[in-house]
Coordinates of N, CA, C and O in Angstrom, one line a residue:
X1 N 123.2 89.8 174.6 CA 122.6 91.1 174.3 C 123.6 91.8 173.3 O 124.7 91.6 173.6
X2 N 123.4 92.8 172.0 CA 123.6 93.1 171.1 C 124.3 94.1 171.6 O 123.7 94.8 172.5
X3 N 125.3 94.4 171.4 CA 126.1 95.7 172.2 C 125.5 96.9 171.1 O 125.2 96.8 169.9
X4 N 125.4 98.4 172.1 CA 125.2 99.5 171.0 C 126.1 99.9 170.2 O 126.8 100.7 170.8
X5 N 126.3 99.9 169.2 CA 127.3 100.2 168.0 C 126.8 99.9 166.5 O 126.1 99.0 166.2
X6 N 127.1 100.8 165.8 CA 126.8 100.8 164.6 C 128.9 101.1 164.0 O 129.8 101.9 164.2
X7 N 128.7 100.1 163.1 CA 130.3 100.1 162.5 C 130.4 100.5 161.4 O 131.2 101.4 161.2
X8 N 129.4 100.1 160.2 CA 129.3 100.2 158.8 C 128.3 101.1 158.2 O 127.3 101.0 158.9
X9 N 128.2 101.9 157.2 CA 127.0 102.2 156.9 C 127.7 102.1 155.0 O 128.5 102.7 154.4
X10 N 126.7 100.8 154.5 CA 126.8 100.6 152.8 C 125.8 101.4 152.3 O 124.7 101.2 152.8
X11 N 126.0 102.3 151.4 CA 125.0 102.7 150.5 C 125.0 102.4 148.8 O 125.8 102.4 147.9
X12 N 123.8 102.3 148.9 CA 123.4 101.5 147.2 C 123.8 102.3 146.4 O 123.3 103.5 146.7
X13 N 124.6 102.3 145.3 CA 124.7 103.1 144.5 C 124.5 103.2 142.9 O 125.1 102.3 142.3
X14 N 123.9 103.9 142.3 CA 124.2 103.8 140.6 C 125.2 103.6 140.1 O 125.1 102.8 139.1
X15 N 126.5 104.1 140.3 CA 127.4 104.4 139.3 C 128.5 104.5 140.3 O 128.6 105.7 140.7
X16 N 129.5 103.6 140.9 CA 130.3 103.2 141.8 C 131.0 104.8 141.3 O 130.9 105.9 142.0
X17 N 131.5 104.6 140.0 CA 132.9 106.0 139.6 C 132.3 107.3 140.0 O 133.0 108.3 140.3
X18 N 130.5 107.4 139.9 CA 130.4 108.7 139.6 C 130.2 108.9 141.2 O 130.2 110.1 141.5
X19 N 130.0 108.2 142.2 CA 129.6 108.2 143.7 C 131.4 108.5 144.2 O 131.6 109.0 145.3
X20 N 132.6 108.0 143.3 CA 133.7 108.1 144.4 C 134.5 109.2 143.8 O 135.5 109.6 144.3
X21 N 133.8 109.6 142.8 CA 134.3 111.4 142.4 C 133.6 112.1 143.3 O 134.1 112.7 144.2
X22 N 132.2 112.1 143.2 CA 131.7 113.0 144.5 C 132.2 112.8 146.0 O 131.9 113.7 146.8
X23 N 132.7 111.8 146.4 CA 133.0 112.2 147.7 C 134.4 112.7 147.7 O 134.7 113.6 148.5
X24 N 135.4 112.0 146.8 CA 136.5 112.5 146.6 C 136.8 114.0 146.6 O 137.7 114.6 147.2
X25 N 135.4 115.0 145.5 CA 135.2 116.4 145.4 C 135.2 116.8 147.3 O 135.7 117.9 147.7
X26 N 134.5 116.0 148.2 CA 134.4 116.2 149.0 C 135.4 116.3 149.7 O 135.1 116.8 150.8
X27 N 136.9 116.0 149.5 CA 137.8 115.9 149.8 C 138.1 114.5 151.0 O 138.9 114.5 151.8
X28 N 137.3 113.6 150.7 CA 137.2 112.1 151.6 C 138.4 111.1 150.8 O 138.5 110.9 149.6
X29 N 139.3 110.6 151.8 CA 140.3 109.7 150.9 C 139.4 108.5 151.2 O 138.5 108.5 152.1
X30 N 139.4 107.3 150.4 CA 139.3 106.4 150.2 C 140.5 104.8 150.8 O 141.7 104.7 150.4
X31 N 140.1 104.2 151.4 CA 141.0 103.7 152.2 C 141.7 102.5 150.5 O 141.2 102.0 149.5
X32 N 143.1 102.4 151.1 CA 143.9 101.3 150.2 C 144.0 100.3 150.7 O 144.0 100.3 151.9
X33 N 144.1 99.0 150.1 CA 144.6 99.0 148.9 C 143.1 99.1 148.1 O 142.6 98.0 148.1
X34 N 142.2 100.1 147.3 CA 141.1 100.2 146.6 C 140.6 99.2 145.5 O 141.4 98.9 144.6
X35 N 139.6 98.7 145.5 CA 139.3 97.5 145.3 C 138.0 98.2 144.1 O 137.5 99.4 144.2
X36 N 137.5 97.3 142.9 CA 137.4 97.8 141.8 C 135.6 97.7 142.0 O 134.7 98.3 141.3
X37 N 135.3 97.1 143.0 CA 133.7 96.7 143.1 C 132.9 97.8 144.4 O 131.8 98.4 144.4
X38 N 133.8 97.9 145.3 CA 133.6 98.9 146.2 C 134.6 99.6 146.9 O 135.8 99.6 146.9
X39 N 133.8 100.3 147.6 CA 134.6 101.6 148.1 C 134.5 101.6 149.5 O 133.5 101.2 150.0
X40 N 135.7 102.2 150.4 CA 135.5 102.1 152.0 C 136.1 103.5 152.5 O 137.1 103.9 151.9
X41 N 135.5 104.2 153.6 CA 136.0 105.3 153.6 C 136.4 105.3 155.2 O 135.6 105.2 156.1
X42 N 137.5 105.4 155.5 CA 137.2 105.2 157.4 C 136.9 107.1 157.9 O 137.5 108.1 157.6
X43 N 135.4 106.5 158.9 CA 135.1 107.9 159.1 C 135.5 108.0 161.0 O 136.1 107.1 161.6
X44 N 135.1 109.0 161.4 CA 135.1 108.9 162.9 C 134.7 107.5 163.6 O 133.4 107.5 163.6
X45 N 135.2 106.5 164.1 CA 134.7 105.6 164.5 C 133.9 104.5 164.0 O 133.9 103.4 164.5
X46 N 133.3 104.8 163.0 CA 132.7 104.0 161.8 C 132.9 103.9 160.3 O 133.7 104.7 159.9
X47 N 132.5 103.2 159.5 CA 133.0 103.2 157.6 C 131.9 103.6 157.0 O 130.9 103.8 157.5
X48 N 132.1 103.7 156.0 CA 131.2 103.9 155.2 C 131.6 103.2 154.1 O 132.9 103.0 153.9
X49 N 130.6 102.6 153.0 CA 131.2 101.8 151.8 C 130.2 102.2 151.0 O 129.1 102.4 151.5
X50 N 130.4 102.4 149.2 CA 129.8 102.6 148.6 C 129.8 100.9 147.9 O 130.7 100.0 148.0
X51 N 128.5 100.8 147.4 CA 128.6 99.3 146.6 C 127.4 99.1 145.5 O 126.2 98.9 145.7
X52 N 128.0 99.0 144.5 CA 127.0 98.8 143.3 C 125.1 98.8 143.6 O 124.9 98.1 144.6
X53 N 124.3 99.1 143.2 CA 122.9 99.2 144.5 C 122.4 97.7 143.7 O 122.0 96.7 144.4
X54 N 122.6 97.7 142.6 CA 122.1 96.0 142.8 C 122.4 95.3 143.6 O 121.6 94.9 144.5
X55 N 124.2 94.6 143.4 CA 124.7 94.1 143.5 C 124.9 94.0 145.3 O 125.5 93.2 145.9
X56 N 124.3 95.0 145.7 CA 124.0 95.2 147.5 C 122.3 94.2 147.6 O 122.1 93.3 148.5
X57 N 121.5 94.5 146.9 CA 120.2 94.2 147.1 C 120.4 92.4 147.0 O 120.1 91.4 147.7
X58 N 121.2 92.6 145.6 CA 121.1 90.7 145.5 C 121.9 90.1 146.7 O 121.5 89.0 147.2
X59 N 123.1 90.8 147.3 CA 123.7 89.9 148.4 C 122.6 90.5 149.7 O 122.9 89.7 150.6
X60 N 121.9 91.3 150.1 CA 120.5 91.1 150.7 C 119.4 90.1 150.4 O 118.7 89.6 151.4
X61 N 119.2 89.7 149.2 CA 118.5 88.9 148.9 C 116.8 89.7 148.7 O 115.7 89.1 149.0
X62 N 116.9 90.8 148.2 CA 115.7 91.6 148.3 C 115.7 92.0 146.7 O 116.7 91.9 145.9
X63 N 114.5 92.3 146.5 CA 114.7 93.0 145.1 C 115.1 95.0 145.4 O 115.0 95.8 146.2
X64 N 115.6 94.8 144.3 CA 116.2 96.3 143.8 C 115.0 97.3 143.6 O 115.0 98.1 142.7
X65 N 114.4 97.2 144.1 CA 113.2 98.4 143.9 C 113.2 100.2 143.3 O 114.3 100.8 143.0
X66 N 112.4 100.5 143.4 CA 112.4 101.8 142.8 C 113.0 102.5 143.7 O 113.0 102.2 144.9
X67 N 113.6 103.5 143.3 CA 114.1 104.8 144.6 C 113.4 105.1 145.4 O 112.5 104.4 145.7
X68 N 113.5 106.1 145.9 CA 112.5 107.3 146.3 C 113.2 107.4 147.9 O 114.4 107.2 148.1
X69 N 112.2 107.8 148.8 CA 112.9 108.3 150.3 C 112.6 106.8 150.9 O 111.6 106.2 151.0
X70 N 114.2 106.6 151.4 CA 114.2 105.4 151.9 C 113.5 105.1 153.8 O 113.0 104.1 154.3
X71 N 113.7 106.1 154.4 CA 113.1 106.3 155.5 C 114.6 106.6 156.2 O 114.9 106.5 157.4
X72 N 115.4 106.8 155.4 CA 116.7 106.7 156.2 C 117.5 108.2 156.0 O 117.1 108.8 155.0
X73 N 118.6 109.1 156.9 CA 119.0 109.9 156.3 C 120.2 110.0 157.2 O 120.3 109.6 158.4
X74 N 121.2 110.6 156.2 CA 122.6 110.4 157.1 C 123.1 111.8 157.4 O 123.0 112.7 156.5
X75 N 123.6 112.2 158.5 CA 123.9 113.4 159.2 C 125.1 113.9 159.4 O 125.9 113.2 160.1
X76 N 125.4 115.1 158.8 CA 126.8 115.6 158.8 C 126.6 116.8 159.9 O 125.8 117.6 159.5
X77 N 127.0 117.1 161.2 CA 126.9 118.0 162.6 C 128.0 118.9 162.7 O 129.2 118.6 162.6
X78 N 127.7 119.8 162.7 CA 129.3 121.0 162.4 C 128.9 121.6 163.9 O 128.0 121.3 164.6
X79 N 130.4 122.6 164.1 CA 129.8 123.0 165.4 C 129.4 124.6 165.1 O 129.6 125.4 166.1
X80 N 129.1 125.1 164.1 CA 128.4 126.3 163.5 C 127.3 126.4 162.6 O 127.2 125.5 161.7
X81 N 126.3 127.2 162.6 CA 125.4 127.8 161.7 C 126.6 128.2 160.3 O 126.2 127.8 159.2
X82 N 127.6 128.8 160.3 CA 128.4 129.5 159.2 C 128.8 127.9 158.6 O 128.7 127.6 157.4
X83 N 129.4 127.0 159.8 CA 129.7 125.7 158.3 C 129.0 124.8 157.9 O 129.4 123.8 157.2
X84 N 127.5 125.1 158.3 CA 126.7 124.5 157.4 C 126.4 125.0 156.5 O 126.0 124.4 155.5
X85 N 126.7 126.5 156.6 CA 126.5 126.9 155.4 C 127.3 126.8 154.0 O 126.9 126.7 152.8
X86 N 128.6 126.8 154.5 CA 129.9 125.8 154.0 C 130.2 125.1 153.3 O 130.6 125.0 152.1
X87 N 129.8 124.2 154.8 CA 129.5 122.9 153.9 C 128.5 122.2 152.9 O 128.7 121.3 152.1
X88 N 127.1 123.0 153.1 CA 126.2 122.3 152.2 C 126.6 123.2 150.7 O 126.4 122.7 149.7
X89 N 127.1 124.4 150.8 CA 127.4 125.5 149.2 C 128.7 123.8 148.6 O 128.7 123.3 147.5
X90 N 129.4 123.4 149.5 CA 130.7 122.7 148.9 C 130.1 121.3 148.3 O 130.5 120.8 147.2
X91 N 128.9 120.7 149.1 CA 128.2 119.9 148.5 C 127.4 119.7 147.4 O 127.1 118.7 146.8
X92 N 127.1 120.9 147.4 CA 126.3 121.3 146.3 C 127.4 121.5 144.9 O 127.2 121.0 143.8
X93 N 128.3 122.2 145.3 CA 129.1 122.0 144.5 C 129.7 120.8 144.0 O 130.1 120.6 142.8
X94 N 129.8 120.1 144.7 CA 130.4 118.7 144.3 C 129.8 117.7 143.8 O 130.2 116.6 143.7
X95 N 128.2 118.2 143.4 CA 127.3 117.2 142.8 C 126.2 116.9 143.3 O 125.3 116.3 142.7
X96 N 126.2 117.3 144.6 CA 125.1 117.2 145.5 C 123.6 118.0 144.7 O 123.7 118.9 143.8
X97 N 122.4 117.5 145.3 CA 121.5 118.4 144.4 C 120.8 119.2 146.1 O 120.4 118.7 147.2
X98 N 120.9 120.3 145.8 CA 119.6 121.2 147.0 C 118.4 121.0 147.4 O 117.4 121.6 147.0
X99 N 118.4 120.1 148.3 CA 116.6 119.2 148.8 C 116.1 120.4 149.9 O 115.0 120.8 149.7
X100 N 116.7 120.8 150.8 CA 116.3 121.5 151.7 C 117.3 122.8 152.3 O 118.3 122.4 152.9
X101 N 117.3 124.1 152.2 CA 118.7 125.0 152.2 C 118.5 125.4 153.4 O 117.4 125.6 153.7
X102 N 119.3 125.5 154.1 CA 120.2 125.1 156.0 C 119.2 126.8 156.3 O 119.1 127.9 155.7
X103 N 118.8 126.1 157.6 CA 117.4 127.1 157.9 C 117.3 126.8 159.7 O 117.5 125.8 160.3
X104 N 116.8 128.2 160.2 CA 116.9 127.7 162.0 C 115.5 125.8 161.6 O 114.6 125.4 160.9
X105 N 116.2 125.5 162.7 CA 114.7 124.5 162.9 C 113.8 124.1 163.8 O 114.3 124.5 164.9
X106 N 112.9 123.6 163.9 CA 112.1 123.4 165.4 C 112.7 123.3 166.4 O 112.6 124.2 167.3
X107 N 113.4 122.4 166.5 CA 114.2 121.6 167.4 C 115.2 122.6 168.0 O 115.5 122.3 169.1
X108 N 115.7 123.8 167.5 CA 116.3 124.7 168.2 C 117.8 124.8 167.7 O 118.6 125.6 168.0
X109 N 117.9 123.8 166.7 CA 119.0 123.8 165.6 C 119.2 124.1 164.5 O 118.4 125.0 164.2
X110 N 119.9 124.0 163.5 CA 120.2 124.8 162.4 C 120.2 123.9 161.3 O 121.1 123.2 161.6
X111 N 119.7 123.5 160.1 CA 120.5 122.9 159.4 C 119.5 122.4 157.6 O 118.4 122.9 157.4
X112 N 119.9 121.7 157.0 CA 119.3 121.5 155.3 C 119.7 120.5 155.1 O 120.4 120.0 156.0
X113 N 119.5 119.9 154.0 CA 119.5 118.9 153.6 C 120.1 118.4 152.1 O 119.5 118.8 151.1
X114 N 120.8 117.8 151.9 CA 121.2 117.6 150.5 C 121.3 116.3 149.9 O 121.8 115.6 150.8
X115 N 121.1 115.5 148.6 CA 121.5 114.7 148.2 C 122.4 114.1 147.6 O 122.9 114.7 146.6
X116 N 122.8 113.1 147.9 CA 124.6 112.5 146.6 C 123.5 112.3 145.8 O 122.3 112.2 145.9
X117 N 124.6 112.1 144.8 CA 123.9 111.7 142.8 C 123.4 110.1 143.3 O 123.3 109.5 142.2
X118 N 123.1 109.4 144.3 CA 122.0 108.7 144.2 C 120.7 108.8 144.9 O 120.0 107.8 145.3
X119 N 120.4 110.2 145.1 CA 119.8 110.0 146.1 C 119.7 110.3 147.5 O 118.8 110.9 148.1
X120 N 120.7 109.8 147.8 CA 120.4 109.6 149.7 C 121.0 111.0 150.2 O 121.8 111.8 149.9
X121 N 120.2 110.8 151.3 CA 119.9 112.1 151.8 C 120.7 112.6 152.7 O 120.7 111.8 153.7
X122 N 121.4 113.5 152.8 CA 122.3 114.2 153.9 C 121.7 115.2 154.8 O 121.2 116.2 154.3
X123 N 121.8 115.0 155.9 CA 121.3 116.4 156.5 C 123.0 117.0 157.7 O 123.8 116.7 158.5
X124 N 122.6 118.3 156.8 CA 123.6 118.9 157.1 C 123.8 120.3 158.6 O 123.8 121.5 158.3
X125 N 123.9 119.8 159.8 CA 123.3 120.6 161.2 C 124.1 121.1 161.9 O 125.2 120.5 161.9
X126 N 123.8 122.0 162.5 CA 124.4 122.3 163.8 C 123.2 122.2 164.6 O 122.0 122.5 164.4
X127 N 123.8 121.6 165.8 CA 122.8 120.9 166.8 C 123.2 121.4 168.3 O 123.8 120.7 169.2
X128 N 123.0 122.5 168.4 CA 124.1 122.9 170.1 C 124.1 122.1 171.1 O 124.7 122.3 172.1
X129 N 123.2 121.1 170.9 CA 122.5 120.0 172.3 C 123.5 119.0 172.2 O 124.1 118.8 173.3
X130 N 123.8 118.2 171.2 CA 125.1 117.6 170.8 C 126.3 118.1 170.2 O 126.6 118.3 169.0
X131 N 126.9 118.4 171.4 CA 128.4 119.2 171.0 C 129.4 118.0 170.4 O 129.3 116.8 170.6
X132 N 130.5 118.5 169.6 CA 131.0 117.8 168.9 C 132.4 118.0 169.6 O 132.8 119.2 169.7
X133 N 133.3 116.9 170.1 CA 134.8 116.9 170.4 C 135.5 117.2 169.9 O 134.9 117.7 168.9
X134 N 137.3 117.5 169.7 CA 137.9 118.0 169.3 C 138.2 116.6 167.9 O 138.7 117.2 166.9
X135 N 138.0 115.8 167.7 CA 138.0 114.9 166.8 C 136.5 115.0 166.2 O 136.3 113.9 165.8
X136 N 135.2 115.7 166.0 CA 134.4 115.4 165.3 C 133.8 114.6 165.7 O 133.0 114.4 164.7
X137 N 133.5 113.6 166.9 CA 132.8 112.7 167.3 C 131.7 113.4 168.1 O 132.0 114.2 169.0
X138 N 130.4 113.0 167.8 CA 129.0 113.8 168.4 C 128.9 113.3 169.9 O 129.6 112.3 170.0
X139 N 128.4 113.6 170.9 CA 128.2 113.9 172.2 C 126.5 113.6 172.3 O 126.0 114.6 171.9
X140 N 125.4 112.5 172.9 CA 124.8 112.5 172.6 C 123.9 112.8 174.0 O 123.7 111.9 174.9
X141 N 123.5 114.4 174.2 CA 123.2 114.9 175.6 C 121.5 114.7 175.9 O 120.4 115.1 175.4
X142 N 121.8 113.9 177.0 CA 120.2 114.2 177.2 C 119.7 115.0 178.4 O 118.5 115.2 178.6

């Protein structure tokens, strides 16, 4: 049986340099020894890697298709309404474009939404239902 864990998350990218200035703006170090094709970032418990979006699709074996909303979106959880607000103005600043501006929501939580320069989508929350530890790792309460 497949244990629950998710380790990696690769995102396809246009333009390797212009994706590791924006997270860099974000103030994210980049792990060493830095390697010229991609990028690895160690986050809480898991990575993230940025990687050329062809050159991801061909070692998938899929075609490189058109953009648009992948069905996928990735979640940044603060433990405030104030640093989402924060954080998505710092995002925005760093290249991010304004998809959705941090708003109460159904769910009883707080939060908006923003894009890196390729696209993919961030949603940026405070979620009081999952509290966040003193390291930033989410709590997942049911």
């Amino acid at each position: 049986m497949m244990e629950q864990r998710l380790t990696l998350v690769t995102l396809g990218v246009g333009d390797l340099g212009r994706s590791r200035r924006f997270y860099a703006a974000l103030g994210w170090n980049e792990i060493e020894p830095r390697q010229d094709s991609v990028a690895f970032f160690q986050l809480n418990g898991i990575g993230l890697s940025l990687f050329p979006r062809a050159e991801l699709a061909k070692d998938a074996e899929v075609a490189d298709s058109a953009a648009g909303f992948s069905g996928i979106t990735l979640a940044h959880n603060l433990r405030s309404e104030a640093e989402v607000d924060a954080l998505f103005a710092e995002m925005v600043a760093a290249g991010a474009a304004a998809v959705k501006s941090p708003r109460k929501v159904f769910w009883g939580g707080y939060s908006g939404y923003v894009a890196d320069p390729d696209g993919h989508l961030w949603e940026i929350a405070h979620n009081p239902f999952f509290p966040l530890d003193g390291a930033g790792n989410v709590t997942l309460a049911g």
